[in-house]
Tab-separated table of N, CA, C and O in Angstrom:
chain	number	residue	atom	x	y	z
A	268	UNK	N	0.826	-1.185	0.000
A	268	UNK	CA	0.000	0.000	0.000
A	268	UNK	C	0.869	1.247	0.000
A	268	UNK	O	0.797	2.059	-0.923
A	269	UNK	N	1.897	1.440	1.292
A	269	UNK	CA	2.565	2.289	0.820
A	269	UNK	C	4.233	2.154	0.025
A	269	UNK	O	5.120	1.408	0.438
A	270	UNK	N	4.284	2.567	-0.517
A	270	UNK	CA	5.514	1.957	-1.727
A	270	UNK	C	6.406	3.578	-1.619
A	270	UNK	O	6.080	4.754	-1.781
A	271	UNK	N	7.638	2.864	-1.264
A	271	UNK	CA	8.603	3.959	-2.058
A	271	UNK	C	9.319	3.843	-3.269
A	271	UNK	O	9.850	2.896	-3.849
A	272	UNK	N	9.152	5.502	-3.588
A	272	UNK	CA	8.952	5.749	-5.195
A	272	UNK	C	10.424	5.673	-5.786
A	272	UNK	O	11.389	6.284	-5.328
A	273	UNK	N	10.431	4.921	-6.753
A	273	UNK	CA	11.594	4.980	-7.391
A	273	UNK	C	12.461	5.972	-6.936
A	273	UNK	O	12.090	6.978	-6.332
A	274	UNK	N	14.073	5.588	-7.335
A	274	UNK	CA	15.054	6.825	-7.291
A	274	UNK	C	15.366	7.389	-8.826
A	274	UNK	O	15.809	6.626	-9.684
A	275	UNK	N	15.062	8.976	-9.131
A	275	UNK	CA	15.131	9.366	-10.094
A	275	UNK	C	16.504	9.304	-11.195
A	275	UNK	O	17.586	9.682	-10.747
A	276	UNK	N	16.445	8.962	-12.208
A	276	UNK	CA	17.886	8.293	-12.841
A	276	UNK	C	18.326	10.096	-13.176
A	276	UNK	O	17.759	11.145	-12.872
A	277	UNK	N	19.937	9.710	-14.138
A	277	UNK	CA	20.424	11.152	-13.922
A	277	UNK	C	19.928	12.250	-14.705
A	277	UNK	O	20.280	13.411	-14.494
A	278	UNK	N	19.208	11.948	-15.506
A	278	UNK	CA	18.559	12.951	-16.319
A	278	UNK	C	17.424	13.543	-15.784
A	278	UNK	O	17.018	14.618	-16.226
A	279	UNK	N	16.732	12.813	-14.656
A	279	UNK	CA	15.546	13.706	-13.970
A	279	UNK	C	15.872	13.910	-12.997
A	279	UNK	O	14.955	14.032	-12.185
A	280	UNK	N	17.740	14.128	-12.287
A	280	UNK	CA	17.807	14.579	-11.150
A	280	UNK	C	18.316	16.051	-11.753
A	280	UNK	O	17.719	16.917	-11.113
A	281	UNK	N	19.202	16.658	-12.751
A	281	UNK	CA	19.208	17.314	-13.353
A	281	UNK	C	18.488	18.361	-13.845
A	281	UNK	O	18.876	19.527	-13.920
A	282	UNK	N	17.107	17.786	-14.280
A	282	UNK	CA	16.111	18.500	-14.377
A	282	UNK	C	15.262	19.025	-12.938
A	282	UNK	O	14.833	20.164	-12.749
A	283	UNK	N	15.182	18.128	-12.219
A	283	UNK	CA	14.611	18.410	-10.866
A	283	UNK	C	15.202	19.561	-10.198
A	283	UNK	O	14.575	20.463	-9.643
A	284	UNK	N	16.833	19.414	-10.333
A	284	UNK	CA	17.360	20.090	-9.825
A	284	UNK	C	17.276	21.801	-9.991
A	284	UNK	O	17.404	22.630	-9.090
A	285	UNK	N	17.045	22.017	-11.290
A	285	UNK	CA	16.688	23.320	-11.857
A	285	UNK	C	14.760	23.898	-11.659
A	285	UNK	O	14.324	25.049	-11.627
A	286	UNK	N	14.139	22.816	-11.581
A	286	UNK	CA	13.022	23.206	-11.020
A	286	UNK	C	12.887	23.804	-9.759
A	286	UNK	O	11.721	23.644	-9.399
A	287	UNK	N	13.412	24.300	-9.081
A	287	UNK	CA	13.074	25.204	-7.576
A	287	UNK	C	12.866	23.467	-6.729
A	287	UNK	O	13.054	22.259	-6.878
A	288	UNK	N	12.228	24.756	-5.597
A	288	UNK	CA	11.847	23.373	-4.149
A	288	UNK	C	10.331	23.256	-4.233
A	288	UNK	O	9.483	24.135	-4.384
A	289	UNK	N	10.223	22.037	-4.107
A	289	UNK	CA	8.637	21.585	-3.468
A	289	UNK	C	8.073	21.675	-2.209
A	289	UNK	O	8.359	20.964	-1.245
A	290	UNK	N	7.150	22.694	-2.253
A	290	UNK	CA	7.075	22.503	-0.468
A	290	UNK	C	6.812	21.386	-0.029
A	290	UNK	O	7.016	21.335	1.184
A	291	UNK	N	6.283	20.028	-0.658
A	291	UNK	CA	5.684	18.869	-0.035
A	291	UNK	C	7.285	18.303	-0.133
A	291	UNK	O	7.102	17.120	-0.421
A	292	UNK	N	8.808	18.515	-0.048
A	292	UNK	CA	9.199	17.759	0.021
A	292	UNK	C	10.008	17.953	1.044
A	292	UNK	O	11.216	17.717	1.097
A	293	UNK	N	9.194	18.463	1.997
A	293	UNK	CA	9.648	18.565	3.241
A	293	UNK	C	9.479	16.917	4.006
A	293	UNK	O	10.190	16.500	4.921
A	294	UNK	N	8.618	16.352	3.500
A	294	UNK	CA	8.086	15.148	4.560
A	294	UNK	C	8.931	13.514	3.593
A	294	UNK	O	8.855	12.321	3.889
A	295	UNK	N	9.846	14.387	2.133
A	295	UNK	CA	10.433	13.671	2.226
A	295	UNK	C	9.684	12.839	0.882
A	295	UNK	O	8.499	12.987	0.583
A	296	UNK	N	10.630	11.961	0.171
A	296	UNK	CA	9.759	11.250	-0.893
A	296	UNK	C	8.861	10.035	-0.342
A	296	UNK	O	7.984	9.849	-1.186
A	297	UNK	N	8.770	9.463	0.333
A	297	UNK	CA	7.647	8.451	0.828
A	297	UNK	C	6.324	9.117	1.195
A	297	UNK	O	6.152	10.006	2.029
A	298	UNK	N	5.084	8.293	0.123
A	298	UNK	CA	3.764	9.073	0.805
A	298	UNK	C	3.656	9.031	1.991
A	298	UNK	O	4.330	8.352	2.766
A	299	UNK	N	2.830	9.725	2.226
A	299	UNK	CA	2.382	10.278	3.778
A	299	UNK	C	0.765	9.455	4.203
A	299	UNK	O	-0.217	9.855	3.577
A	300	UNK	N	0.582	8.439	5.157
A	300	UNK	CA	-0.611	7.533	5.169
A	300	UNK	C	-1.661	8.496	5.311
A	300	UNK	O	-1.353	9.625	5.692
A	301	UNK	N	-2.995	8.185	5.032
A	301	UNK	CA	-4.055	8.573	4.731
A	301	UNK	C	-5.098	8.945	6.170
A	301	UNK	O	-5.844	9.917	6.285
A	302	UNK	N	-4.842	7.737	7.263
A	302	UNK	CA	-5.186	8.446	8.248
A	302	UNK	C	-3.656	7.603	9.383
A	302	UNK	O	-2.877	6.698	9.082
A	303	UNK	N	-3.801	8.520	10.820
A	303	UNK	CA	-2.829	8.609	11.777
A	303	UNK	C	-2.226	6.954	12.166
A	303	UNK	O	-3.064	6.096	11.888
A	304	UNK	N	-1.198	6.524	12.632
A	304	UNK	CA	-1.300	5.381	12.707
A	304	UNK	C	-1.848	4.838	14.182
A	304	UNK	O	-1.541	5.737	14.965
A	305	UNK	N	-2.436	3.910	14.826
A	305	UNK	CA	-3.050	3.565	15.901
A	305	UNK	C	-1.848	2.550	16.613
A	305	UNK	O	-1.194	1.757	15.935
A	306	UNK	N	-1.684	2.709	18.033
A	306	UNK	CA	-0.941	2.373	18.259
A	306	UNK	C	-1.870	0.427	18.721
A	306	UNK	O	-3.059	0.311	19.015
A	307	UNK	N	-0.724	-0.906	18.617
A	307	UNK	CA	-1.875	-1.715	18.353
A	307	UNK	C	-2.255	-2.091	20.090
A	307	UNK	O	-1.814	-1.797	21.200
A	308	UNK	N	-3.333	-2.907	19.506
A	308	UNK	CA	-4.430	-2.761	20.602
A	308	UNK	C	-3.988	-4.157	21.268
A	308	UNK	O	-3.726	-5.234	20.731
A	309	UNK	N	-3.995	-3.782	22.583
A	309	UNK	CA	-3.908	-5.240	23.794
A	309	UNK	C	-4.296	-6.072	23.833
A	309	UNK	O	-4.821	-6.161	22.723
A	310	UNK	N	-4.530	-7.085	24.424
A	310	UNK	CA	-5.431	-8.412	24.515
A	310	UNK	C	-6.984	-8.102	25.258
A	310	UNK	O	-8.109	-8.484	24.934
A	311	UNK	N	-6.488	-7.202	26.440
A	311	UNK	CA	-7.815	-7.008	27.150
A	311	UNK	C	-8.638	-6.109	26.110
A	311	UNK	O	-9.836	-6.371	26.216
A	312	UNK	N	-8.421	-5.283	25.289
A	312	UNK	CA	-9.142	-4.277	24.465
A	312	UNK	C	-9.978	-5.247	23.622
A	312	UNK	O	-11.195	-5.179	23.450
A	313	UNK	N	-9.031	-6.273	23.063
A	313	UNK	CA	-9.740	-6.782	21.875
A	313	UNK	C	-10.819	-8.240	22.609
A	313	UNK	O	-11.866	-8.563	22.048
A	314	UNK	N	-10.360	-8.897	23.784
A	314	UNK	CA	-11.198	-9.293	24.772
A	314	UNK	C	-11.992	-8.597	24.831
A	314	UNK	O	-12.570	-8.677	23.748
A	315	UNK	N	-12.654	-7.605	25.672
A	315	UNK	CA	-13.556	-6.871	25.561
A	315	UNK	C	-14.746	-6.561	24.323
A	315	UNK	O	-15.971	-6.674	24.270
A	316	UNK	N	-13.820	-6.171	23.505
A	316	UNK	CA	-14.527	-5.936	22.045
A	316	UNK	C	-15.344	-7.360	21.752
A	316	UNK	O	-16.549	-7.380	21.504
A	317	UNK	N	-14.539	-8.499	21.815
A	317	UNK	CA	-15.306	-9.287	21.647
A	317	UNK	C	-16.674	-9.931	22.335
A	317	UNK	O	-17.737	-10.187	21.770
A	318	UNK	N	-16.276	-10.132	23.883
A	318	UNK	CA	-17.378	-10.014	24.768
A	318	UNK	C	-18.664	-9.162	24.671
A	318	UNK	O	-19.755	-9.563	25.077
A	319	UNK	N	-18.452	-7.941	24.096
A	319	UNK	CA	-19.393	-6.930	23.573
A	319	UNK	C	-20.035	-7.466	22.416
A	319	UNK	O	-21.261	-7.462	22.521
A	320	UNK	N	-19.589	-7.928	21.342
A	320	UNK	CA	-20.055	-8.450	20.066
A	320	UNK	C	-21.204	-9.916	20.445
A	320	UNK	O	-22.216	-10.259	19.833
A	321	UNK	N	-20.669	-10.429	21.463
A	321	UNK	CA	-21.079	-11.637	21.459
A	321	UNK	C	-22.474	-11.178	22.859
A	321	UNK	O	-23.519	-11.731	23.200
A	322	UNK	N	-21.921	-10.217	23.206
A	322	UNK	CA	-23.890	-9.690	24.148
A	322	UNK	C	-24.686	-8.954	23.203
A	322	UNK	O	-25.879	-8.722	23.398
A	323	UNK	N	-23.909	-8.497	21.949
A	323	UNK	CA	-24.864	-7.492	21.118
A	323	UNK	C	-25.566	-8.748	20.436
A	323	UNK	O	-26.769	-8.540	20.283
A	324	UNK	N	-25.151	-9.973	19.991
A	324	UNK	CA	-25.605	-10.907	19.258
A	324	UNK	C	-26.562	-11.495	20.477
A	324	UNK	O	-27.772	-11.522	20.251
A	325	UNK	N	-26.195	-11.852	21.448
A	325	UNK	CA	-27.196	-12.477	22.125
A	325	UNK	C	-28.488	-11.705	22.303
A	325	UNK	O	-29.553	-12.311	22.187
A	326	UNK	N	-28.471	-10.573	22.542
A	326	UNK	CA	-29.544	-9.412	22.256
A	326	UNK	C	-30.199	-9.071	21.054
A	326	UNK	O	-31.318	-8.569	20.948
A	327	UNK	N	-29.652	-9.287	20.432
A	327	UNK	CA	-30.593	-9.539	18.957
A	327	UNK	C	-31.266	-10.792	18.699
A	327	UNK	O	-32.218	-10.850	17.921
A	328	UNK	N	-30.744	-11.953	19.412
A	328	UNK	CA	-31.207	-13.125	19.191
A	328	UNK	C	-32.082	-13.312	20.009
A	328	UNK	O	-33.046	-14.031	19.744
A	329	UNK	N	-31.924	-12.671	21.244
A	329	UNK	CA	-33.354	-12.937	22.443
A	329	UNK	C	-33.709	-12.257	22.969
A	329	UNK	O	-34.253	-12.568	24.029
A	330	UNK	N	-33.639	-11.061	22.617
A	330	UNK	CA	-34.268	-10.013	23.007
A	330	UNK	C	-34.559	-8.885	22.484
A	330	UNK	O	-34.719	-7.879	23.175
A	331	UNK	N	-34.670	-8.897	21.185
A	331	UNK	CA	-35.497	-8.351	20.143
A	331	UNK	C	-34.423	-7.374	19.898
A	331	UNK	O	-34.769	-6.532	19.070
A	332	UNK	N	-33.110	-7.203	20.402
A	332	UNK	CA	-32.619	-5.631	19.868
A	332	UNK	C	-32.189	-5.900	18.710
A	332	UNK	O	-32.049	-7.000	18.176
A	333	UNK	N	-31.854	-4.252	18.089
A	333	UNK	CA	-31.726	-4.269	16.447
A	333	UNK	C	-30.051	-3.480	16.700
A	333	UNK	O	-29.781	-2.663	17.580
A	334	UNK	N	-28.951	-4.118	15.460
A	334	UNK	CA	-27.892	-3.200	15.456
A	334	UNK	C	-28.416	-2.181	14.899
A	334	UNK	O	-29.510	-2.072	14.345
A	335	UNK	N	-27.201	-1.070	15.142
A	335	UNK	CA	-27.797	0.388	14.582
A	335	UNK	C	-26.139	0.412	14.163
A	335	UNK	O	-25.292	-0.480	14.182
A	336	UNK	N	-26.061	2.190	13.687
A	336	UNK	CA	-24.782	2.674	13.182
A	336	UNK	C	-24.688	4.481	13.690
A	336	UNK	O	-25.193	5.392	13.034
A	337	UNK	N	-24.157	4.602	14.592
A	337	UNK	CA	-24.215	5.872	14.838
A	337	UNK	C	-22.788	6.398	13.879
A	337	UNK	O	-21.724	5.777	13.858
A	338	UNK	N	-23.024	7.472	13.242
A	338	UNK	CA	-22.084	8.242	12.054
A	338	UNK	C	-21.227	8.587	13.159
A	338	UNK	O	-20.149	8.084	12.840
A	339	UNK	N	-21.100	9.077	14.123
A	339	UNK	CA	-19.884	9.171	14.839
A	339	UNK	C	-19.131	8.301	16.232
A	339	UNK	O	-18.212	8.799	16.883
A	340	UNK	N	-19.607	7.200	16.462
A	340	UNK	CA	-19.737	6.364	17.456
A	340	UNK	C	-19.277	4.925	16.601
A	340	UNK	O	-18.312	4.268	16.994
A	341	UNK	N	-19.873	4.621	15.701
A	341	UNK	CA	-20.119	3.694	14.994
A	341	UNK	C	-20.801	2.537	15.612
A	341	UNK	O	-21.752	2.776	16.356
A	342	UNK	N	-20.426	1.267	15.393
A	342	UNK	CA	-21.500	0.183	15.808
A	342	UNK	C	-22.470	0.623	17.471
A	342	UNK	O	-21.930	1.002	18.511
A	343	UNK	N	-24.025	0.409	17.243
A	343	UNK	CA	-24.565	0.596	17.976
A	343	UNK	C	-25.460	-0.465	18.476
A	343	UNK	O	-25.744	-1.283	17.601
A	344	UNK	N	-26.115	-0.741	19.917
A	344	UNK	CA	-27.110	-1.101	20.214
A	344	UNK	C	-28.511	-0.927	20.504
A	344	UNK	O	-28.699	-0.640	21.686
A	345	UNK	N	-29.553	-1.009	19.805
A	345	UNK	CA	-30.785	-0.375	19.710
A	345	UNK	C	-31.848	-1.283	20.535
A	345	UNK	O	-32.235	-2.338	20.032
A	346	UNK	N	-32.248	-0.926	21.619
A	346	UNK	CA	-33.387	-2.035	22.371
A	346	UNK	C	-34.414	-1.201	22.537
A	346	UNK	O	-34.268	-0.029	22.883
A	347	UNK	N	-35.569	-1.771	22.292
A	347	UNK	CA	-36.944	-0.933	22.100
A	347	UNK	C	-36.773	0.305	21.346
A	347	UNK	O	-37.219	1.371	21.769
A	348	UNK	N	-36.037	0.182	20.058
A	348	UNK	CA	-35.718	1.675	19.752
A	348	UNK	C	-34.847	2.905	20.060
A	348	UNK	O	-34.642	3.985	19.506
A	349	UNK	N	-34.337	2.166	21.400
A	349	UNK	CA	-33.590	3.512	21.962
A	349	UNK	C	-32.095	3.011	22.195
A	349	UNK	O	-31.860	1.951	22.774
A	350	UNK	N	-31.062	3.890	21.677
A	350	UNK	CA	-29.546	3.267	21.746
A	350	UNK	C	-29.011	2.854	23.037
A	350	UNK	O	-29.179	3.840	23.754
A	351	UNK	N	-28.585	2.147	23.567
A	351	UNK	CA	-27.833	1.618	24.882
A	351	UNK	C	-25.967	1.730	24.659
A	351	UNK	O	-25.075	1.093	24.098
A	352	UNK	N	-26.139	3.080	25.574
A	352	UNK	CA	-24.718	3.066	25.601
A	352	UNK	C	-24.221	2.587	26.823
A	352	UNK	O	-23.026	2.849	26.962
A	353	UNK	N	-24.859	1.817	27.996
A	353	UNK	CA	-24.096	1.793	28.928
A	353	UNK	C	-23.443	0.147	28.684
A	353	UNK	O	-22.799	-0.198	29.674
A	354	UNK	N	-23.464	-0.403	28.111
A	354	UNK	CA	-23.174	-1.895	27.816
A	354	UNK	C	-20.899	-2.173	28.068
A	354	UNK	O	-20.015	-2.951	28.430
A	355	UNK	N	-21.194	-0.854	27.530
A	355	UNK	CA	-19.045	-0.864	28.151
A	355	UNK	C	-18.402	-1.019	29.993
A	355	UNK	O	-17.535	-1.709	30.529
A	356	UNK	N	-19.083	-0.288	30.330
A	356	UNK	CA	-18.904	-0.384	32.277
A	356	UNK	C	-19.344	-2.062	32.275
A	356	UNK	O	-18.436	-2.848	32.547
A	357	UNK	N	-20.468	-2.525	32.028
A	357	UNK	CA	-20.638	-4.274	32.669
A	357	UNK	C	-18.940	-5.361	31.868
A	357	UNK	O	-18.127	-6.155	32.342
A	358	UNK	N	-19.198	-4.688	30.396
A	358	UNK	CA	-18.193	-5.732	29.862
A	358	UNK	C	-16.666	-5.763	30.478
A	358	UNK	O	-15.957	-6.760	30.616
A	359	UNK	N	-16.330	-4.299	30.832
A	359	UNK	CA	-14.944	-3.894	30.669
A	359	UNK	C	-14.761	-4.549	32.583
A	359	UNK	O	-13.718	-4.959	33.093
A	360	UNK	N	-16.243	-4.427	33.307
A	360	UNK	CA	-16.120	-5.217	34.685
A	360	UNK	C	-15.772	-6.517	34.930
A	360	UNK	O	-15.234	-6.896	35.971
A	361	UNK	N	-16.165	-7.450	33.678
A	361	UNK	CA	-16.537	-8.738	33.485
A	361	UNK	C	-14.634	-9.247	33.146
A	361	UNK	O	-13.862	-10.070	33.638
A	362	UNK	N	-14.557	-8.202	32.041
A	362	UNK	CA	-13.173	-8.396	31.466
A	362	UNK	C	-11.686	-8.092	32.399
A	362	UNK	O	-10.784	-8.925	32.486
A	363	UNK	N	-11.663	-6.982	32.933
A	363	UNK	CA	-10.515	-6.549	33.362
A	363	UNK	C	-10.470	-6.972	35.178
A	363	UNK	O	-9.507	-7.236	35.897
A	364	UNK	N	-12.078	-6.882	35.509
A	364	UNK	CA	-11.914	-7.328	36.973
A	364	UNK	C	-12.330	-9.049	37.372
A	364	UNK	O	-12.371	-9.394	38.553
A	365	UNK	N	-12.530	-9.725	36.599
A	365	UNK	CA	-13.336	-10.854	36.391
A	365	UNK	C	-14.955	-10.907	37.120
A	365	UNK	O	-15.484	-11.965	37.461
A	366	UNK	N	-15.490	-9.775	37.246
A	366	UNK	CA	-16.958	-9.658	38.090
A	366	UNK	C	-17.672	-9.888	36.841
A	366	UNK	O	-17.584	-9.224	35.808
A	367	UNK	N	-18.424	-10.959	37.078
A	367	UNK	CA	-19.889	-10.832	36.201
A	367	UNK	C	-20.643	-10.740	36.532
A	367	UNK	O	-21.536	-11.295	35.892
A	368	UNK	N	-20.966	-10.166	37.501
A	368	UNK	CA	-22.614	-9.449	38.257
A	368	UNK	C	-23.030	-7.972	37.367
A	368	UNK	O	-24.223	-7.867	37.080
A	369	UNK	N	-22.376	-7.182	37.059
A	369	UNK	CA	-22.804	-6.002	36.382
A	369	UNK	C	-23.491	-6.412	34.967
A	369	UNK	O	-24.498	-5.889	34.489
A	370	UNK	N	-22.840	-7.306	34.491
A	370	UNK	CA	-22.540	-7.904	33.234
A	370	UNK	C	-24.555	-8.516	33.171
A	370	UNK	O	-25.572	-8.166	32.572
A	371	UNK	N	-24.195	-9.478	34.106
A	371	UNK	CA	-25.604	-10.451	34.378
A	371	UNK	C	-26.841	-9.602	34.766
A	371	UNK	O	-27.995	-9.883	34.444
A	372	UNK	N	-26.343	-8.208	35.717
A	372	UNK	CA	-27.523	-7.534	35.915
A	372	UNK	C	-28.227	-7.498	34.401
A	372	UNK	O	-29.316	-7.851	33.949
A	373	UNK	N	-26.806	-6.772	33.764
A	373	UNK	CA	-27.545	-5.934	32.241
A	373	UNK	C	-27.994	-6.650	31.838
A	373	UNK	O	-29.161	-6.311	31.636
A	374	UNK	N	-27.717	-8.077	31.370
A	374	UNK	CA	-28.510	-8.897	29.820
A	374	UNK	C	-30.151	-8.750	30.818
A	374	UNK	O	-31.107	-8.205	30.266
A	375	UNK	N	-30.265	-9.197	32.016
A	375	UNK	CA	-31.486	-9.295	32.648
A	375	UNK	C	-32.092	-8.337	32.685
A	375	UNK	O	-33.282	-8.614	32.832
A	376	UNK	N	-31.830	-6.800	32.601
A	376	UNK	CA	-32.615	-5.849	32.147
A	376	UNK	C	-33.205	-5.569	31.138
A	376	UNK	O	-34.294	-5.006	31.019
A	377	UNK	N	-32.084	-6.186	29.894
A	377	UNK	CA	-32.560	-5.460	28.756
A	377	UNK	C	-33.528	-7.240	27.840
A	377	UNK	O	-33.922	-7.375	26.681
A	378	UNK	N	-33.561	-8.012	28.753
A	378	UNK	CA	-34.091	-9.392	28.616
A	378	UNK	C	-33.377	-10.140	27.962
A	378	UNK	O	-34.010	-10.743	27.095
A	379	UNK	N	-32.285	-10.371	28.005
A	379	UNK	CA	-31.291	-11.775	27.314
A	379	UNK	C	-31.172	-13.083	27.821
A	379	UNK	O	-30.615	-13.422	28.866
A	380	UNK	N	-31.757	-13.803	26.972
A	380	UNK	CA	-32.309	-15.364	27.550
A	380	UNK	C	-30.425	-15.496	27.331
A	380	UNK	O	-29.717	-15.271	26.350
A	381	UNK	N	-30.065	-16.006	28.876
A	381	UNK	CA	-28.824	-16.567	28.913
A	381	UNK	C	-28.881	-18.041	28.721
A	381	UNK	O	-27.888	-18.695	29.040
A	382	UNK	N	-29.877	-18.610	28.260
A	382	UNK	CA	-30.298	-20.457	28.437
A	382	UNK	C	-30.075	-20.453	27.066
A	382	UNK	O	-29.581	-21.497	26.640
A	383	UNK	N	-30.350	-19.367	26.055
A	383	UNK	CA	-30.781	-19.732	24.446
A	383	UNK	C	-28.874	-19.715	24.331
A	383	UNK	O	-27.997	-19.195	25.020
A	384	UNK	N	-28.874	-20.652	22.976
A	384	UNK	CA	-27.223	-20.684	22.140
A	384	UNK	C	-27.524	-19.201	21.146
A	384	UNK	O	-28.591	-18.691	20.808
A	385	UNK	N	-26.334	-18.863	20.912
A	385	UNK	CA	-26.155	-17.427	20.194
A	385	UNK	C	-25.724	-17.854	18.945
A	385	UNK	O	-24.669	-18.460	18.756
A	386	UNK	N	-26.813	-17.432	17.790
A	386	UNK	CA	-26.660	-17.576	16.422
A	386	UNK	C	-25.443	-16.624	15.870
A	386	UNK	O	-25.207	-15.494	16.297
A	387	UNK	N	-24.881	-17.149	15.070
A	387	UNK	CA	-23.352	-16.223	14.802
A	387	UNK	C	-23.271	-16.353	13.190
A	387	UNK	O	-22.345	-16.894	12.588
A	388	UNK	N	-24.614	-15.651	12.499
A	388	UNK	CA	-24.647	-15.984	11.320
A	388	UNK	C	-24.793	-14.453	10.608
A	388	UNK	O	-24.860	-14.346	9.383
């Protein structure tokens, strides 16, 4: 994806050379990536993430919620229509402290048959 660009042979360093300066070549001949780079993500982050995926599925499967897409949030949970953002405090409890009582309160609020198997289709 990102590729560095050839080295110019002697006839277009010549010419280059008489062309003035580029301001973009301050950062140098290698493109510049498109967005920032992320530094990578831990085990507990992507634990988490997953634990989340797999209550958003169980909630769609037994308890009627619908995914949504918030334009600045992105993946969402929709139960009776209305988005549920508190679903991160039970998982990240479940995950980082090993408590699953916060966790168990929530599916039981928002009605998640913990007896049914979770369709992953």
């Amino acid at each position: 994806l990102l590729r560095r660009a050839p080295a110019p042979g002697p006839a277009q360093q010549t010419a280059a050379a008489g062309a003035g300066s580029d301001p973009l070549d301050v950062w140098g001949p290698d493109p510049l990536p498109l967005f920032p780079l992320q530094p990578p993500r831990t085990g507990t982050e992507l634990l988490a993430d997953h634990v989340a995926a797999m209550v958003c599925c169980a909630a769609v499967d037994t308890a009627g919620a619908a995914p949504g897409l918030d334009w600045l949030d992105g993946p969402a949970l929709l139960v009776d229509g209305e988005r549920r953002a508190d679903l991160a405090t039970p998982v990240l409890s479940l995950v980082e402290d090993g408590d699953p009582d916060p966790l168990r309160s929530w599916l039981a609020e928002v009605g998640v048959r913990c007896d049914k198997p979770v369709r992953l289709v």
